[in-house]
Coordinates of C-alpha atoms and ligand atoms in Angstrom, one line a residue:
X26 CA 93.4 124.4 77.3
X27 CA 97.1 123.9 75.6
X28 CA 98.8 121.1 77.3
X29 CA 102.6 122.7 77.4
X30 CA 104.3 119.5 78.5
X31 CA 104.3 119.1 74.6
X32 CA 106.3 121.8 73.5
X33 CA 110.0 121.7 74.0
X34 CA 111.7 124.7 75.0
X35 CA 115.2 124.1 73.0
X36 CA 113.0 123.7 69.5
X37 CA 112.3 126.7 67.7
X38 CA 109.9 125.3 66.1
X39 CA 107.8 123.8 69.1
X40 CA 108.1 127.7 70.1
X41 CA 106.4 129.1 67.2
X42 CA 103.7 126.8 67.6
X43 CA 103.0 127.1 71.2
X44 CA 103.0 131.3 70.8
X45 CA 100.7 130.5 68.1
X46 CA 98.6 128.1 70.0
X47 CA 98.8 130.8 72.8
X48 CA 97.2 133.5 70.4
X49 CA 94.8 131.1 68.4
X50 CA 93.2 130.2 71.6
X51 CA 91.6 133.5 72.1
X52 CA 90.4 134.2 68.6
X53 CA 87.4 133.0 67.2
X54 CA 88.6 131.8 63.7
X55 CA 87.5 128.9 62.3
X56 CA 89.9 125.4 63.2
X57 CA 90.3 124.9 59.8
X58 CA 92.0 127.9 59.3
X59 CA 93.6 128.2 62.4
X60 CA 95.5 124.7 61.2
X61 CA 95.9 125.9 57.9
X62 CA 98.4 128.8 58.4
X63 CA 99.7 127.4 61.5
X64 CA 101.8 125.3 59.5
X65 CA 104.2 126.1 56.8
X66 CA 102.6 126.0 52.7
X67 CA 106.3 124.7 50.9
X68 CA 109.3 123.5 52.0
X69 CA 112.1 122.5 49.5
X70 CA 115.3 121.1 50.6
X71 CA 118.7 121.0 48.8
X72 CA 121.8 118.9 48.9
X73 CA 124.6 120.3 46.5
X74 CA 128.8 120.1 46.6
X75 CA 130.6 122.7 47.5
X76 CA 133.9 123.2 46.4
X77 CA 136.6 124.4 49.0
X78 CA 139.4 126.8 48.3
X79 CA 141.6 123.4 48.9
X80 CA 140.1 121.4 46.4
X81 CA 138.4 119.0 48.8
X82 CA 134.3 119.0 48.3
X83 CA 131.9 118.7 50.8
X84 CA 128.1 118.2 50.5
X85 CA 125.8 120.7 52.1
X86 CA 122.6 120.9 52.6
X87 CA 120.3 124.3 52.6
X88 CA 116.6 124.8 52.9
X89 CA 113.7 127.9 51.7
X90 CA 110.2 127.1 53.1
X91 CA 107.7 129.0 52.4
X92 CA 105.2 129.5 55.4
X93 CA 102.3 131.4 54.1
X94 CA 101.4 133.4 50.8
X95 CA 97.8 134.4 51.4
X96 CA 98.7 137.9 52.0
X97 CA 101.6 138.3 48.8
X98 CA 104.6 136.8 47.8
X99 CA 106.6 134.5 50.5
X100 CA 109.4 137.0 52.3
X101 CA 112.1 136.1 54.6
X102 CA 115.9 135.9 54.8
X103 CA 118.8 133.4 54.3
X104 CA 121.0 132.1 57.0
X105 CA 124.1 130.5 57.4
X106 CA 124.6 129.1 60.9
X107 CA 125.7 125.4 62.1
X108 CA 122.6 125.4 63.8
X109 CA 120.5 125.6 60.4
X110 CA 117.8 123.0 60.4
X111 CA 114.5 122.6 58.6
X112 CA 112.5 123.1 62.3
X113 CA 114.7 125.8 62.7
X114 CA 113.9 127.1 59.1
X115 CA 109.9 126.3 59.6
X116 CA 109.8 128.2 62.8
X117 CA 111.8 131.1 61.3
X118 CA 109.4 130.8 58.4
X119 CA 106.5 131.4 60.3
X120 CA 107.7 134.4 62.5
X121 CA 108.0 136.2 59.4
X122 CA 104.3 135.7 58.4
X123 CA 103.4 137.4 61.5
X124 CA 105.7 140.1 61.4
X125 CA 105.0 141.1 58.1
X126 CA 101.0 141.1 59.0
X127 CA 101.5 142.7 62.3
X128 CA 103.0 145.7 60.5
X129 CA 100.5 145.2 57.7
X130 CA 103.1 144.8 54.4
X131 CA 101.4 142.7 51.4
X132 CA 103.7 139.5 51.9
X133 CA 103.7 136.7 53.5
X134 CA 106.5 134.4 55.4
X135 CA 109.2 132.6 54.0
X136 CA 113.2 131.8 55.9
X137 CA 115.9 130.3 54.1
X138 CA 119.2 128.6 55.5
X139 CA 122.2 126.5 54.8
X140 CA 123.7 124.0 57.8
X141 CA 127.4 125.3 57.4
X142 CA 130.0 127.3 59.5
X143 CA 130.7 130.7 57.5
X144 CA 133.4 131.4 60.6
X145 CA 135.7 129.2 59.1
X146 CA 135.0 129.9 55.3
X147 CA 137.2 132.4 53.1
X148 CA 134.5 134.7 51.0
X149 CA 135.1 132.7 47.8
X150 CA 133.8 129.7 49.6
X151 CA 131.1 132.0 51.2
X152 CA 130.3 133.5 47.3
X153 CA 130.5 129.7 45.7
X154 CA 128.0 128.4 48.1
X155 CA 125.7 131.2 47.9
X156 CA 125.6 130.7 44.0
X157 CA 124.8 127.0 44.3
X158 CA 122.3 127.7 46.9
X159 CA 120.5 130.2 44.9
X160 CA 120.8 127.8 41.6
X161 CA 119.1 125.2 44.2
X162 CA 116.5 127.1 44.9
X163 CA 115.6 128.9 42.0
X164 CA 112.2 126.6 41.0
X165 CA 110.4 128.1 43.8
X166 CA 112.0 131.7 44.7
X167 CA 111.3 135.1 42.0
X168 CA 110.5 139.0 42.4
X169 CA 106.4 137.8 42.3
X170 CA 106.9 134.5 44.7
X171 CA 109.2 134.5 47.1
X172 CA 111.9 137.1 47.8
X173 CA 114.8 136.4 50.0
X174 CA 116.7 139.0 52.3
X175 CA 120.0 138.7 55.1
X176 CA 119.7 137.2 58.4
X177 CA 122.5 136.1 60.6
X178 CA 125.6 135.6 58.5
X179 CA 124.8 137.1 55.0
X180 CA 124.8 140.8 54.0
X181 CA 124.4 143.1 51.4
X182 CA 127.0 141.8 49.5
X183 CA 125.5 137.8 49.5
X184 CA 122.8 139.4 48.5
X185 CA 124.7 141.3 45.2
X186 CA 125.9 137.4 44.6
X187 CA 122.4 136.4 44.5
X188 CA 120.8 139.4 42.3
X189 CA 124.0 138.1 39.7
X190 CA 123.4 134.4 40.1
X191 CA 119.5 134.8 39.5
X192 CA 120.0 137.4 36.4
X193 CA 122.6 135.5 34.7
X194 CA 119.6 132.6 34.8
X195 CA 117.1 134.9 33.6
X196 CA 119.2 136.4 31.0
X197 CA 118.6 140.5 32.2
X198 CA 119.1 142.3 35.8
X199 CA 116.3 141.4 37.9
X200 CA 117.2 143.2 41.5
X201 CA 113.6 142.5 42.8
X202 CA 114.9 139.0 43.1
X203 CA 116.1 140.1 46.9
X204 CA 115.8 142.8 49.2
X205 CA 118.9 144.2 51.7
X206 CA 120.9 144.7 48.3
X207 CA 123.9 147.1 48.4
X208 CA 122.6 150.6 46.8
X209 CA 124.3 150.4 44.1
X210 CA 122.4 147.5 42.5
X211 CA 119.5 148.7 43.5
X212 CA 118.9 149.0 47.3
X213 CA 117.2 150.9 49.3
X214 CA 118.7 153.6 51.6
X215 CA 117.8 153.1 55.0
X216 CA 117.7 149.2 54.6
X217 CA 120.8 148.5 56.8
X218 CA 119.7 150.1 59.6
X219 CA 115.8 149.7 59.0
X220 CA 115.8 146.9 62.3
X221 CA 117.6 148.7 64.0
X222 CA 115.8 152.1 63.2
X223 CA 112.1 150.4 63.4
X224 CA 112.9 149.1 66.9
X225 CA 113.8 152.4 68.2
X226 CA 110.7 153.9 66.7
X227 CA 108.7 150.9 68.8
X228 CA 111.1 151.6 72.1
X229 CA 110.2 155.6 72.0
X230 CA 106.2 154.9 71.6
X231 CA 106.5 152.1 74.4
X232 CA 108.9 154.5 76.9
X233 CA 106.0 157.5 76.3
X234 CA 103.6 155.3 77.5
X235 CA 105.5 153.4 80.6
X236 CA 106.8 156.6 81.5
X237 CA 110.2 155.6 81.1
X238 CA 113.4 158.3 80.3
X239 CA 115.1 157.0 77.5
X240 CA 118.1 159.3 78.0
X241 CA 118.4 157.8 82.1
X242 CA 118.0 154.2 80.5
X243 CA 121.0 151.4 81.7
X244 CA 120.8 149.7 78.1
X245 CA 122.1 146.2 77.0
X246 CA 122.2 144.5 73.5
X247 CA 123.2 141.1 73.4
X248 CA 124.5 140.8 69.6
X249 CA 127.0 143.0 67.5
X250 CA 125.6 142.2 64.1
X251 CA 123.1 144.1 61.9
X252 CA 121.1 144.8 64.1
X253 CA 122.5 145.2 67.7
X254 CA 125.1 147.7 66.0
X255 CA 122.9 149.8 64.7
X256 CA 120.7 149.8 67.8
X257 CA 123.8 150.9 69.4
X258 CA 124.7 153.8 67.2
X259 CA 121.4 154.7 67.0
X260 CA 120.0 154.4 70.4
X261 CA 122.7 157.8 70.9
X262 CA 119.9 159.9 69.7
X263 CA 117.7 159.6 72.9
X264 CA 121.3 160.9 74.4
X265 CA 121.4 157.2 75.6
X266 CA 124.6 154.8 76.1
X267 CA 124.7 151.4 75.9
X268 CA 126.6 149.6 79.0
X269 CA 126.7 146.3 77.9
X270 CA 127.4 144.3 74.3
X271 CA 128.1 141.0 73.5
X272 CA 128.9 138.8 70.6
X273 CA 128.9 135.2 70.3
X274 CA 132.7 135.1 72.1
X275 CA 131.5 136.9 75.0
X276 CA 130.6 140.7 76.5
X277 CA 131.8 143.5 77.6
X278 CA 130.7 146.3 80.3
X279 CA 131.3 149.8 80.9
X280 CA 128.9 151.3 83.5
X281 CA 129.6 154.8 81.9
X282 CA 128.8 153.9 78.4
X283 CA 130.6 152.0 75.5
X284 CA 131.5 154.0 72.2
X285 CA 129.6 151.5 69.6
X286 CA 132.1 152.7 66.4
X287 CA 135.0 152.1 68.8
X288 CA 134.0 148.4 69.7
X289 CA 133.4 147.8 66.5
X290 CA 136.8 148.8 65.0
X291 CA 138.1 146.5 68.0
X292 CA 136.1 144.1 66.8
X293 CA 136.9 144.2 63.3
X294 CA 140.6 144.4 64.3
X295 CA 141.0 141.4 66.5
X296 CA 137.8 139.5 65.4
X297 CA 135.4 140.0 68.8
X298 CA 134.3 142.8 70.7
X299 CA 136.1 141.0 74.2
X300 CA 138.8 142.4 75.5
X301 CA 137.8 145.9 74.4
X302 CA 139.5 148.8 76.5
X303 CA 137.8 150.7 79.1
X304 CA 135.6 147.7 79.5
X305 CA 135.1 144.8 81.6
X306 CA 134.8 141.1 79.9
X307 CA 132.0 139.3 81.0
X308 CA 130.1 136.1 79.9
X309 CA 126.7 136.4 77.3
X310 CA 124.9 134.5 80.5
X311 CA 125.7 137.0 82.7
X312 CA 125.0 139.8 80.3
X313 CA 121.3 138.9 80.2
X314 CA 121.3 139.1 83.6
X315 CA 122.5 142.6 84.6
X316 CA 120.6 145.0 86.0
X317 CA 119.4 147.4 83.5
X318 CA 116.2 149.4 82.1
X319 CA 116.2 148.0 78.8
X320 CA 117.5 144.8 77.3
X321 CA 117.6 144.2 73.5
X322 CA 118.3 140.2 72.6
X323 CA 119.5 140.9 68.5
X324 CA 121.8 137.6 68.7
X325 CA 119.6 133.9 68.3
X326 CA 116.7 132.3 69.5
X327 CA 116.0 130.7 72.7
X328 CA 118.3 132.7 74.7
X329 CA 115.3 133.7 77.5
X330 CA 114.1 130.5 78.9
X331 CA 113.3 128.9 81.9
X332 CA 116.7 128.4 83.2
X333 CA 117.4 132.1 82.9
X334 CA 113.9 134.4 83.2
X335 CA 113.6 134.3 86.9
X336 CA 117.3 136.1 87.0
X337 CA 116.7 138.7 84.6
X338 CA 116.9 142.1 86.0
X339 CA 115.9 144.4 83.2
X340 CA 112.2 146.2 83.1
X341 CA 111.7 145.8 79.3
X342 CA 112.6 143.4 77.0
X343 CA 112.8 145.0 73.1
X344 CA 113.3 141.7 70.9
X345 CA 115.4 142.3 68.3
X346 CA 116.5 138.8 67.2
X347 CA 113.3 136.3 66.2
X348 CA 112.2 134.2 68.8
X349 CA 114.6 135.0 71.7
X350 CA 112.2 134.5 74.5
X351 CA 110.4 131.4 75.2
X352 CA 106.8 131.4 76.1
X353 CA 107.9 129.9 79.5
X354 CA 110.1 131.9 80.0
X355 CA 107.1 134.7 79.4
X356 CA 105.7 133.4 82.0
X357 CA 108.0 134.2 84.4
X358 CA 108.5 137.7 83.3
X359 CA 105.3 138.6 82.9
X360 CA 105.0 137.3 86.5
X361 CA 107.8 139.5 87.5
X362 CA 106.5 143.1 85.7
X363 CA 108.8 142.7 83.0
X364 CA 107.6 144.3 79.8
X365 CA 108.3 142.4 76.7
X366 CA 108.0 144.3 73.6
X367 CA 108.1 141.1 70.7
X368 CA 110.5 140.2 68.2
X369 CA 107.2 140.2 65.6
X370 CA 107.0 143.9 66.3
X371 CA 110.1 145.2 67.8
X372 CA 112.4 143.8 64.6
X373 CA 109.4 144.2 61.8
X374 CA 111.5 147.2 60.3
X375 CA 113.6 145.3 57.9
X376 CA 110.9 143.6 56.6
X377 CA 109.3 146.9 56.3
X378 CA 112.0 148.7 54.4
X379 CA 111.8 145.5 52.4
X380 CA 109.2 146.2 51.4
X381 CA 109.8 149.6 50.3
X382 CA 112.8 148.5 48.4
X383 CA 110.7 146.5 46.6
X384 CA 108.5 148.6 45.7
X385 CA 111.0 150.6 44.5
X386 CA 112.4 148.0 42.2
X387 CA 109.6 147.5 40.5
X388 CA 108.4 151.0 40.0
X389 CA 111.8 151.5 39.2
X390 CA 111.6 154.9 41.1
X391 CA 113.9 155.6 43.9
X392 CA 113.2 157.2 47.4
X393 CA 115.1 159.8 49.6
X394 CA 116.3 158.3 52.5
X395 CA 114.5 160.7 54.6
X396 CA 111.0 159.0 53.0
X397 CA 112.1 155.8 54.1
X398 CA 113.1 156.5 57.6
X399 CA 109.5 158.9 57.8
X400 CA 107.7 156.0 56.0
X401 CA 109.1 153.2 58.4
X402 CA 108.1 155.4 61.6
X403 CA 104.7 155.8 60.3
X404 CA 104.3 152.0 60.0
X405 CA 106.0 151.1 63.3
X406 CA 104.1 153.4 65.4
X407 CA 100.8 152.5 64.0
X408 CA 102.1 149.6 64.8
X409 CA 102.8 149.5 68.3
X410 CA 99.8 151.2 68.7
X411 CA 97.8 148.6 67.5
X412 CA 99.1 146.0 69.2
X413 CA 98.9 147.9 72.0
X414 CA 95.3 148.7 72.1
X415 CA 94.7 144.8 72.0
X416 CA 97.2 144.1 74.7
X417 CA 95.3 146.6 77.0
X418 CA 91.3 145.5 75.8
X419 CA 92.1 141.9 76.0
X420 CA 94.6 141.6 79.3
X421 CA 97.1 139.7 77.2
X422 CA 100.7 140.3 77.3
X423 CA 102.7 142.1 73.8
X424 CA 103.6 138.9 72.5
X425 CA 99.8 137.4 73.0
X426 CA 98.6 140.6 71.2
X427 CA 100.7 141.0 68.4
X428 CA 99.8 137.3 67.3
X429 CA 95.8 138.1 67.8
X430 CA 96.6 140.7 65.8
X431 CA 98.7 139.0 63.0
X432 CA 96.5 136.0 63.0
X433 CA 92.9 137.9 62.2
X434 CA 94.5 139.6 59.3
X435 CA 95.8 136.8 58.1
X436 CA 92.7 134.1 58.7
X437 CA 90.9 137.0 56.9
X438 CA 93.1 136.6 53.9
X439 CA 92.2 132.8 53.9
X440 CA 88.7 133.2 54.4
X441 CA 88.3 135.9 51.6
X442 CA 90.1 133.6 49.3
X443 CA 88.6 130.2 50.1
X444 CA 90.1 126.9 48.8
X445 CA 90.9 126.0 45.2
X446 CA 89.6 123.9 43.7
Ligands
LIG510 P1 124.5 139.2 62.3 O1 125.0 137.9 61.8 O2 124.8 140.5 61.6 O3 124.8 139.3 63.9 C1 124.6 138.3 64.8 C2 125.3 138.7 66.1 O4 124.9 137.8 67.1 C3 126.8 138.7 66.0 O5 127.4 139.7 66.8 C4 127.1 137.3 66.6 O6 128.5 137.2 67.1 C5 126.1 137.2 67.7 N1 125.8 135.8 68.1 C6 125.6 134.7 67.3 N2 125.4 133.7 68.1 C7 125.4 134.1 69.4 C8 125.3 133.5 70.7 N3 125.1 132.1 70.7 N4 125.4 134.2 71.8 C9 125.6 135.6 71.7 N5 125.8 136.2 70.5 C10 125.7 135.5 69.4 O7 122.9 139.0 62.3 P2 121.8 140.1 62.4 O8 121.3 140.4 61.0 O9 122.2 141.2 63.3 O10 120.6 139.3 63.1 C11 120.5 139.2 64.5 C12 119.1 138.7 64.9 O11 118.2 139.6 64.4 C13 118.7 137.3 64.3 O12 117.8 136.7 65.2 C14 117.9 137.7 63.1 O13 117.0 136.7 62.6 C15 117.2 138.9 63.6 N6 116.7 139.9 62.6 C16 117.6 140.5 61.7 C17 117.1 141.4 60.8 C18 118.0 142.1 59.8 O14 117.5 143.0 59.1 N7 119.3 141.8 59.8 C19 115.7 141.7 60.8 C20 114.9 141.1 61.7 C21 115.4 140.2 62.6

């Protein structure tokens, strides 16, 4: 029986471990390795100067840890938050091992971050730290090993500073060197909107089978990156509007529907989505809390928790962001019917149109976009389905589920392989 006064609910990392814990529990894998890819394989951390457009230098420090390889190289994405820290980096780590086994892609997990405020840096700080970082780094990332990708913060264009910065090293273009890459060096169509697009894929399955009209749904995202955008944009072709958005200023509501392309020129115009017309400001605490049909966290992690589950008003949860939700606060909506579809699932289709563009790269053959999106529904929906079929045979909740099912395949990959010597 896992004693849960040991986990603490503001550590990422203690949340990992107790939704693994959770998951492990059930399975009967062998404790040696259930404890070998609980934890993460690498970790490497970096200290390096950075010099600001001022001329005063500050040191920084940045981490890549590599959680588990057994199933191909390490694959994950790089952050730049204040909030960066090695737990947070382990725990991000790990989610990616499971995501990319839950949907069955031949990698394995890896996160990378640096502990710095990109807010308040100009894009020639932004592009001089991303080239030190990658410099940092270099001994232990490559197209074979470990292959990095955007998270919060960094976008297709950090990651055209880092295919530059790792080819200058290796003295010839190597794009394979990261994924989420703009087209023209060698991207994949479909990769910007691949999260966005895979959850949707997930949230259609998942409304078929709770009977739920996507086109009535009362939708709210919290996050107006990457991913909650898109969601946004995209959710339009179930004929559904989303009421409520939020950034990390604040939110906004409009019962009758918000015009995603509008809030974000507002947003790129005065620098957040508050005060947008035809809307209402409200806070991001009370925006989890509306009533709605379908609520889509794509901002941080640990913004469900204890404090806030028992007022949540929404009948499913679609994860879009990693580790959101806390296992307590599971608890309480499982308790209270509410239907949480996991980030390990909902938000697997970057990594899955990673993994296209990978493949790409190295066959050095190019896909219609059309592939891609047909390519990533086929993997989503099998998928869901799977996870499904476990969460229904075992009387486990989604979460529970898509770890039982990420954990066999890869505690299969360790047993196959042994130990060296
Ligand atoms: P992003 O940087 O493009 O956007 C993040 C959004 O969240 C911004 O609107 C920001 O203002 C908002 N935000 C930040 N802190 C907040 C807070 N405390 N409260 C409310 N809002 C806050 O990042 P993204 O790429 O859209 O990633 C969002 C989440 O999705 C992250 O958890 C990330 O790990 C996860 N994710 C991203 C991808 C991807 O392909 N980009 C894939 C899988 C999972």
């Amino acid at each position: 029986m896992i004693d849960k006064s040991q986990y603490n609910e503001s550590k990422p990392l203690d949340m990992h471990n107790l939704q693994f814990d959770i998951a492990a529990e059930r399975l009967a894998v062998e404790p040696w390795i259930i404890e070998k890819i609980k934890y993460s394989r690498r970790e490497f951390s970096v200290r390096f100067p950075l010099r600001y457009d001022d001329d005063h230098t500050e040191l920084l420090t940045g981490y890549r840890v590599q959680h588990n390889t057994l199933r191909g190289p390490a694959k994950g994405g790089i952050r730049y938050h204040p909030s960066v820290d090695l737990d947070e980096v382990r725990a991000l780590a790990g989610w990616m091992t499971w995501k990319c086994a839950v949907v069955n892609v031949p990698f394995g997990g890896a996160k990378g971050g640096v502990t710095c405020n990109p807010s308040k840096m100009s894009q020639k700080e932004i592009e001089r730290m991303t080239r030190r970082f990658i410099w940092e780094i270099s001994p232990i990332i490559g197209p074979d090993s470990d292959i990095p990708a955007p998270d919060v913060n960094t976008n297709p264009q950090v990651m055209a500073w880092i295919v530059d910065t790792y080819s200058v090293f290796k003295g010839y273009t190597c794009p394979s060197i990261v994924t989420g890459k703009p087209i023209e060096i060698g991207g994949s169509l479909g990769r910007l909107k691949a999260t966005s697009r895979g959850l949707l894929f997930v949230l259609r399955e998942a409304a078929k089978l709770l009977n739920v009209d996507l086109s009535r749904s009362k939708v709210v995202i919290q996050g107006f990156g990457n991913v909650g955008y898109h969601v946004a944009e995209l959710i339009e072709e179930f004929g559904t509007r989303v009421m409520a958005v939020s950034d990390v200023n604040g939110g906004i509501l409009n019962e009758s529907g918000l015009d995603p392309a509008k809030v974000l020129e507002h947003s790129q115009k005065t620098g957040s989505i508050a005060h947008f017309p035809e809307s209402t400001n409200i806070t991001n605490a009370e925006l989890l809390e509306l009533p709605c049909d379908i609520l889509i966290p794509a901002a941080i992690e640990g913004q469900i928790n204890r404090s806030n589950a028992g007022n949540i008003r929404a009948k499913i949860i679609i994860e879009g962001a990693n580790g959101p939700t806390s296992p307590f606060a599971d608890e309480i909506l499982d308790d209270k019917g509410v239907y949480v579809i996991p980030d390990i699932l909902a938000n697997a289709g970057g990594v899955t149109v990673s993994y296209f563009e990978w493949v790409q790269n190295v066959q050095k053959l190019f896909w219609k976009e059309d592939d891609v999106n047909q390519g990533l529904d086929q993997i989503m929906t099998r998928a869901f389905h799977e996870v499904y079929e476990i969460h229904k045979k075992e009387k486990v909740n989604m979460r529970t589920a898509a770890y039982m099912l990420a954990i066999s395949r890869v505690a299969a990959a360790k047993r196959l392989r042994g130990i060296f010597p």
